[in-house]
PDB file of C-alpha atoms in Angstrom:
ATOM      1  CA  UNK A  45      -0.082   0.199   0.159  1.00  0.00           C
ATOM      2  CA  UNK A  46       1.380   3.552  -0.882  1.00  0.00           C
ATOM      3  CA  UNK A  47       0.067   6.028   1.075  1.00  0.00           C
ATOM      4  CA  UNK A  48       0.340   9.919  -0.520  1.00  0.00           C
ATOM      5  CA  UNK A  49       0.564  12.227   2.110  1.00  0.00           C
ATOM      6  CA  UNK A  50      -1.965  15.258   1.937  1.00  0.00           C
ATOM      7  CA  UNK A  51      -0.697  17.900   3.988  1.00  0.00           C
ATOM      8  CA  UNK A  52      -1.570  20.915   1.762  1.00  0.00           C
ATOM      9  CA  UNK A  53       0.755  21.041  -0.983  1.00  0.00           C
ATOM     10  CA  UNK A  54       1.385  18.917  -4.261  1.00  0.00           C
ATOM     11  CA  UNK A  55      -0.136  17.201  -7.338  1.00  0.00           C
ATOM     12  CA  UNK A  56      -2.278  14.908  -5.221  1.00  0.00           C
ATOM     13  CA  UNK A  57      -4.763  14.142  -8.075  1.00  0.00           C
ATOM     14  CA  UNK A  58      -1.921  13.383 -10.360  1.00  0.00           C
ATOM     15  CA  UNK A  59      -0.513  10.575  -8.439  1.00  0.00           C
ATOM     16  CA  UNK A  60      -3.281   8.860  -7.556  1.00  0.00           C
ATOM     17  CA  UNK A  61      -4.810   8.943 -11.507  1.00  0.00           C
ATOM     18  CA  UNK A  62      -1.393   7.353 -12.703  1.00  0.00           C
ATOM     19  CA  UNK A  63      -1.139   4.795  -9.417  1.00  0.00           C
ATOM     20  CA  UNK A  64      -4.326   3.755 -10.113  1.00  0.00           C
ATOM     21  CA  UNK A  65      -3.944   3.435 -13.511  1.00  0.00           C
ATOM     22  CA  UNK A  66      -0.702   0.917 -12.739  1.00  0.00           C
ATOM     23  CA  UNK A  67      -3.189  -0.832 -10.508  1.00  0.00           C
ATOM     24  CA  UNK A  68      -1.286  -0.170  -7.422  1.00  0.00           C
ATOM     25  CA  UNK A  69      -2.531  -0.149  -3.942  1.00  0.00           C
ATOM     26  CA  UNK A  70      -2.710   3.565  -2.679  1.00  0.00           C
ATOM     27  CA  UNK A  71      -4.522   5.676  -0.756  1.00  0.00           C
ATOM     28  CA  UNK A  72      -3.923   9.465   0.224  1.00  0.00           C
ATOM     29  CA  UNK A  73      -3.521   9.786   3.704  1.00  0.00           C
ATOM     30  CA  UNK A  74      -3.547  13.148   6.410  1.00  0.00           C
ATOM     31  CA  UNK A  75      -2.550  11.920   9.768  1.00  0.00           C
ATOM     32  CA  UNK A  76       0.749  10.348  11.445  1.00  0.00           C
ATOM     33  CA  UNK A  77      -1.906   7.615  12.232  1.00  0.00           C
ATOM     34  CA  UNK A  78      -2.145   6.769   8.461  1.00  0.00           C
ATOM     35  CA  UNK A  79       1.155   7.048   7.771  1.00  0.00           C
ATOM     36  CA  UNK A  80       2.621   3.997   9.941  1.00  0.00           C
ATOM     37  CA  UNK A  81      -0.416   1.924   8.024  1.00  0.00           C
ATOM     38  CA  UNK A  82       1.311   2.242   4.691  1.00  0.00           C
ATOM     39  CA  UNK A  83       4.544   0.371   2.961  1.00  0.00           C
ATOM     40  CA  UNK A  84       5.132   2.926   0.984  1.00  0.00           C
ATOM     41  CA  UNK A  85       5.363   7.039   1.400  1.00  0.00           C
ATOM     42  CA  UNK A  86       5.362  10.019  -0.741  1.00  0.00           C
ATOM     43  CA  UNK A  87       5.571  13.206   0.050  1.00  0.00           C
ATOM     44  CA  UNK A  88       4.554  16.061  -2.986  1.00  0.00           C
ATOM     45  CA  UNK A  89       5.934  19.569  -2.408  1.00  0.00           C
ATOM     46  CA  UNK A  90       4.680  22.795  -4.144  1.00  0.00           C
ATOM     47  CA  UNK A  91       5.674  25.953  -2.780  1.00  0.00           C
ATOM     48  CA  UNK A  92       8.487  27.463  -0.832  1.00  0.00           C
ATOM     49  CA  UNK A  93      10.739  25.549   1.528  1.00  0.00           C
ATOM     50  CA  UNK A  94       9.838  27.061   4.836  1.00  0.00           C
ATOM     51  CA  UNK A  95       5.909  26.678   4.076  1.00  0.00           C
ATOM     52  CA  UNK A  96       6.304  23.504   3.131  1.00  0.00           C
ATOM     53  CA  UNK A  97       8.092  22.649   6.150  1.00  0.00           C
ATOM     54  CA  UNK A  98       5.437  24.667   8.391  1.00  0.00           C
ATOM     55  CA  UNK A  99       1.997  22.823   6.542  1.00  0.00           C
ATOM     56  CA  UNK A 100       4.020  19.641   7.578  1.00  0.00           C
ATOM     57  CA  UNK A 101       4.440  20.653  11.463  1.00  0.00           C
ATOM     58  CA  UNK A 102       0.705  22.152  11.425  1.00  0.00           C
ATOM     59  CA  UNK A 103      -0.431  18.375   9.849  1.00  0.00           C
ATOM     60  CA  UNK A 104       1.609  17.026  13.012  1.00  0.00           C
ATOM     61  CA  UNK A 105       2.701  14.533  11.387  1.00  0.00           C
ATOM     62  CA  UNK A 106       6.677  14.688  12.242  1.00  0.00           C
ATOM     63  CA  UNK A 107       7.425  12.120  14.406  1.00  0.00           C
ATOM     64  CA  UNK A 108       5.431   9.660  12.365  1.00  0.00           C
ATOM     65  CA  UNK A 109       7.196  10.856   9.118  1.00  0.00           C
ATOM     66  CA  UNK A 110      11.081  10.290  11.039  1.00  0.00           C
ATOM     67  CA  UNK A 111       9.770   6.845  12.228  1.00  0.00           C
ATOM     68  CA  UNK A 112       8.388   5.851   8.977  1.00  0.00           C
ATOM     69  CA  UNK A 113      11.839   6.872   7.230  1.00  0.00           C
ATOM     70  CA  UNK A 114      14.541   6.232   9.855  1.00  0.00           C
ATOM     71  CA  UNK A 115      13.577   3.363  11.863  1.00  0.00           C
ATOM     72  CA  UNK A 116      11.191   1.186   9.923  1.00  0.00           C
ATOM     73  CA  UNK A 117      12.911   2.352   6.988  1.00  0.00           C
ATOM     74  CA  UNK A 118      10.373   1.664   4.516  1.00  0.00           C
ATOM     75  CA  UNK A 119      10.687   3.605   0.911  1.00  0.00           C
ATOM     76  CA  UNK A 120       9.549   7.488   1.051  1.00  0.00           C
ATOM     77  CA  UNK A 121       9.571   8.953  -1.906  1.00  0.00           C
ATOM     78  CA  UNK A 122      10.152  13.216  -1.949  1.00  0.00           C
ATOM     79  CA  UNK A 123       8.742  15.499  -5.334  1.00  0.00           C
ATOM     80  CA  UNK A 124       9.689  18.921  -5.654  1.00  0.00           C
ATOM     81  CA  UNK A 125       9.773  20.852  -2.600  1.00  0.00           C
ATOM     82  CA  UNK A 126       9.706  17.932  -0.685  1.00  0.00           C
ATOM     83  CA  UNK A 127      12.885  16.736  -2.184  1.00  0.00           C
ATOM     84  CA  UNK A 128      14.772  19.523  -1.117  1.00  0.00           C
ATOM     85  CA  UNK A 129      13.398  19.487   2.596  1.00  0.00           C
ATOM     86  CA  UNK A 130      14.934  15.947   2.812  1.00  0.00           C
ATOM     87  CA  UNK A 131      18.202  18.366   2.965  1.00  0.00           C
ATOM     88  CA  UNK A 132      19.573  19.657   6.246  1.00  0.00           C
ATOM     89  CA  UNK A 133      18.883  23.702   5.345  1.00  0.00           C
ATOM     90  CA  UNK A 134      17.394  25.901   2.204  1.00  0.00           C
ATOM     91  CA  UNK A 135      18.760  29.560   0.832  1.00  0.00           C
ATOM     92  CA  UNK A 136      14.891  30.357   0.613  1.00  0.00           C
ATOM     93  CA  UNK A 137      14.123  30.490   4.093  1.00  0.00           C
ATOM     94  CA  UNK A 138      15.298  30.205   7.903  1.00  0.00           C
ATOM     95  CA  UNK A 139      13.697  26.782   8.642  1.00  0.00           C
ATOM     96  CA  UNK A 140      15.717  23.417   9.406  1.00  0.00           C
ATOM     97  CA  UNK A 141      14.838  20.851   6.708  1.00  0.00           C
ATOM     98  CA  UNK A 142      14.245  17.461   7.852  1.00  0.00           C
ATOM     99  CA  UNK A 143      17.660  16.465   7.516  1.00  0.00           C
ATOM    100  CA  UNK A 144      17.705  12.648   6.142  1.00  0.00           C
ATOM    101  CA  UNK A 145      19.964  13.479   3.425  1.00  0.00           C
ATOM    102  CA  UNK A 146      23.055  15.935   4.134  1.00  0.00           C
ATOM    103  CA  UNK A 147      23.209  18.984   2.117  1.00  0.00           C
ATOM    104  CA  UNK A 148      22.184  22.300   1.639  1.00  0.00           C
ATOM    105  CA  UNK A 149      19.135  23.567  -0.777  1.00  0.00           C
ATOM    106  CA  UNK A 150      20.522  26.903  -2.832  1.00  0.00           C
ATOM    107  CA  UNK A 151      18.966  29.381  -5.321  1.00  0.00           C
ATOM    108  CA  UNK A 152      20.367  29.055  -9.077  1.00  0.00           C
ATOM    109  CA  UNK A 153      23.109  31.685  -9.529  1.00  0.00           C
ATOM    110  CA  UNK A 154      24.299  32.518 -12.621  1.00  0.00           C
ATOM    111  CA  UNK A 155      26.205  35.533 -12.241  1.00  0.00           C
ATOM    112  CA  UNK A 156      29.328  34.136 -13.950  1.00  0.00           C
ATOM    113  CA  UNK A 157      27.812  32.797 -17.143  1.00  0.00           C
ATOM    114  CA  UNK A 158      27.773  34.624 -20.038  1.00  0.00           C
ATOM    115  CA  UNK A 159      24.085  33.713 -21.148  1.00  0.00           C
ATOM    116  CA  UNK A 160      22.122  33.354 -17.901  1.00  0.00           C
ATOM    117  CA  UNK A 161      19.336  30.992 -18.476  1.00  0.00           C
ATOM    118  CA  UNK A 162      16.239  31.947 -17.070  1.00  0.00           C
ATOM    119  CA  UNK A 163      14.785  31.399 -13.073  1.00  0.00           C
ATOM    120  CA  UNK A 164      13.179  29.770 -12.557  1.00  0.00           C
ATOM    121  CA  UNK A 165      13.527  26.894 -14.447  1.00  0.00           C
ATOM    122  CA  UNK A 166      10.157  25.435 -16.193  1.00  0.00           C
ATOM    123  CA  UNK A 167       9.679  22.816 -18.699  1.00  0.00           C
ATOM    124  CA  UNK A 168      11.696  19.745 -19.714  1.00  0.00           C
ATOM    125  CA  UNK A 169      15.118  18.796 -19.461  1.00  0.00           C
ATOM    126  CA  UNK A 170      17.320  15.441 -19.647  1.00  0.00           C
ATOM    127  CA  UNK A 171      18.143  13.847 -16.634  1.00  0.00           C
ATOM    128  CA  UNK A 172      21.753  12.215 -16.784  1.00  0.00           C
ATOM    129  CA  UNK A 173      21.444   8.937 -14.767  1.00  0.00           C
ATOM    130  CA  UNK A 174      24.204   8.524 -12.601  1.00  0.00           C
ATOM    131  CA  UNK A 175      23.346   5.285 -10.110  1.00  0.00           C
ATOM    132  CA  UNK A 176      22.549   3.023 -13.379  1.00  0.00           C
ATOM    133  CA  UNK A 177      21.549  -0.132 -10.573  1.00  0.00           C
ATOM    134  CA  UNK A 178      19.788   2.416  -8.653  1.00  0.00           C
ATOM    135  CA  UNK A 179      15.950   0.805  -8.957  1.00  0.00           C
ATOM    136  CA  UNK A 180      13.841   3.839  -9.056  1.00  0.00           C
ATOM    137  CA  UNK A 181      15.436   4.423 -12.212  1.00  0.00           C
ATOM    138  CA  UNK A 182      15.106   1.661 -14.179  1.00  0.00           C
ATOM    139  CA  UNK A 183      13.493   1.609 -17.762  1.00  0.00           C
ATOM    140  CA  UNK A 184      12.866   4.953 -18.413  1.00  0.00           C
ATOM    141  CA  UNK A 185      14.656   6.226 -21.774  1.00  0.00           C
ATOM    142  CA  UNK A 186      18.310   6.521 -22.900  1.00  0.00           C
ATOM    143  CA  UNK A 187      18.194  10.215 -22.830  1.00  0.00           C
ATOM    144  CA  UNK A 188      14.550  10.707 -20.480  1.00  0.00           C
ATOM    145  CA  UNK A 189      13.493  13.944 -19.867  1.00  0.00           C
ATOM    146  CA  UNK A 190      10.861  15.245 -16.910  1.00  0.00           C
ATOM    147  CA  UNK A 191       9.398  18.227 -16.253  1.00  0.00           C
ATOM    148  CA  UNK A 192      10.649  20.649 -13.859  1.00  0.00           C
ATOM    149  CA  UNK A 193       9.824  23.919 -11.932  1.00  0.00           C
ATOM    150  CA  UNK A 194      11.935  25.062  -9.706  1.00  0.00           C
ATOM    151  CA  UNK A 195      14.601  28.428  -8.676  1.00  0.00           C
ATOM    152  CA  UNK A 196      16.525  26.035  -5.841  1.00  0.00           C
ATOM    153  CA  UNK A 197      18.657  23.298  -6.199  1.00  0.00           C
ATOM    154  CA  UNK A 198      19.773  20.287  -4.193  1.00  0.00           C
ATOM    155  CA  UNK A 199      23.607  20.504  -3.304  1.00  0.00           C
ATOM    156  CA  UNK A 200      24.738  16.922  -1.820  1.00  0.00           C
ATOM    157  CA  UNK A 201      26.931  16.472   0.750  1.00  0.00           C
ATOM    158  CA  UNK A 202      27.804  13.368   0.233  1.00  0.00           C
ATOM    159  CA  UNK A 203      27.943  12.722  -3.923  1.00  0.00           C
ATOM    160  CA  UNK A 204      27.170   9.175  -3.559  1.00  0.00           C
ATOM    161  CA  UNK A 205      23.879  10.050  -2.879  1.00  0.00           C
ATOM    162  CA  UNK A 206      23.334  11.724  -6.123  1.00  0.00           C
ATOM    163  CA  UNK A 207      21.462   9.203  -8.818  1.00  0.00           C
ATOM    164  CA  UNK A 208      20.651  12.048 -11.849  1.00  0.00           C
ATOM    165  CA  UNK A 209      21.824  15.082 -12.408  1.00  0.00           C
ATOM    166  CA  UNK A 210      19.822  17.904 -14.713  1.00  0.00           C
ATOM    167  CA  UNK A 211      22.552  20.796 -16.755  1.00  0.00           C
ATOM    168  CA  UNK A 212      21.030  24.066 -16.441  1.00  0.00           C
ATOM    169  CA  UNK A 213      23.408  26.722 -16.774  1.00  0.00           C
ATOM    170  CA  UNK A 214      25.561  24.019 -14.781  1.00  0.00           C
ATOM    171  CA  UNK A 215      24.971  20.493 -13.564  1.00  0.00           C
ATOM    172  CA  UNK A 216      23.187  20.199 -10.614  1.00  0.00           C
ATOM    173  CA  UNK A 217      21.426  17.448  -8.601  1.00  0.00           C
ATOM    174  CA  UNK A 218      17.629  16.295  -9.803  1.00  0.00           C
ATOM    175  CA  UNK A 219      17.523  12.828  -8.205  1.00  0.00           C
ATOM    176  CA  UNK A 220      18.978  11.492  -4.748  1.00  0.00           C
ATOM    177  CA  UNK A 221      18.805   8.214  -2.824  1.00  0.00           C
ATOM    178  CA  UNK A 222      20.156   7.266   0.580  1.00  0.00           C
ATOM    179  CA  UNK A 223      19.539   3.923   1.570  1.00  0.00           C
ATOM    180  CA  UNK A 224      14.786   4.232   1.996  1.00  0.00           C
ATOM    181  CA  UNK A 225      14.882   7.039   0.854  1.00  0.00           C
ATOM    182  CA  UNK A 226      14.627   8.956  -1.912  1.00  0.00           C
ATOM    183  CA  UNK A 227      13.488  11.974  -3.811  1.00  0.00           C
ATOM    184  CA  UNK A 228      13.458  13.651  -7.826  1.00  0.00           C
ATOM    185  CA  UNK A 229      13.295  17.734  -8.319  1.00  0.00           C
ATOM    186  CA  UNK A 230      11.806  16.992 -11.037  1.00  0.00           C
ATOM    187  CA  UNK A 231       7.468  16.119 -11.286  1.00  0.00           C
ATOM    188  CA  UNK A 232       7.225  12.091 -12.157  1.00  0.00           C
ATOM    189  CA  UNK A 233       3.420  12.950 -11.847  1.00  0.00           C
ATOM    190  CA  UNK A 234       3.719  15.418 -14.926  1.00  0.00           C
ATOM    191  CA  UNK A 235       6.452  13.583 -17.282  1.00  0.00           C
ATOM    192  CA  UNK A 236       4.211  10.980 -19.050  1.00  0.00           C
ATOM    193  CA  UNK A 237       6.140   7.836 -19.828  1.00  0.00           C
ATOM    194  CA  UNK A 238       9.175   8.376 -17.943  1.00  0.00           C
ATOM    195  CA  UNK A 239       7.348   9.751 -15.255  1.00  0.00           C
ATOM    196  CA  UNK A 240       5.262   6.692 -15.324  1.00  0.00           C
ATOM    197  CA  UNK A 241       7.905   4.382 -14.881  1.00  0.00           C
ATOM    198  CA  UNK A 242       9.457   5.903 -12.413  1.00  0.00           C
ATOM    199  CA  UNK A 243       6.236   5.826 -10.211  1.00  0.00           C
ATOM    200  CA  UNK A 244       6.272   2.121 -11.041  1.00  0.00           C
ATOM    201  CA  UNK A 245       9.425   1.427 -10.227  1.00  0.00           C
ATOM    202  CA  UNK A 246       8.874   2.972  -6.714  1.00  0.00           C
ATOM    203  CA  UNK A 247       5.713   0.900  -6.162  1.00  0.00           C
ATOM    204  CA  UNK A 248       8.136  -1.803  -7.172  1.00  0.00           C
ATOM    205  CA  UNK A 249      10.297  -0.926  -4.185  1.00  0.00           C
TER     206      UNK A 249
END
């Protein structure tokens, strides 16, 4: 059973539609009690770092989330800002992140570039798979493209946690993994067949 955490942010319906089409058992959940009753968890995120952390705190699920990910070690997937809050902190705000994957979220800075990409990055971009044996990324196109919408990126402290990267002015981390914890900066729920394949992979972990 996959839980999609509804705490006021993210594309809940889009994730639900894809999982339903895949025939995966899932339910939208809103409480800490429900978190501990599912086998896998999707943590969507849309908005600013601090606002997402505040909504998690107000949902009163932090203790159960920590138990799910760190004690029970069940698979969890953070998407967009849901990935960024896996880090220790962010230049976007003052709040601490979950700190499950060591690193800091930074704002794109193209001051040194002659040709400066637009901020935010909006639209499709290629994702370079760094860990070919990562089960989350199996079965994708040779040069898979995913949909992005963001102004900040995750800078991992340990490069071994980077499972995919993307070039936007410079190469940045676009997917992370540490043990049972996964994150994608891009939106699989908006990325057509590659996104569907990624969510199928997550359902099979």
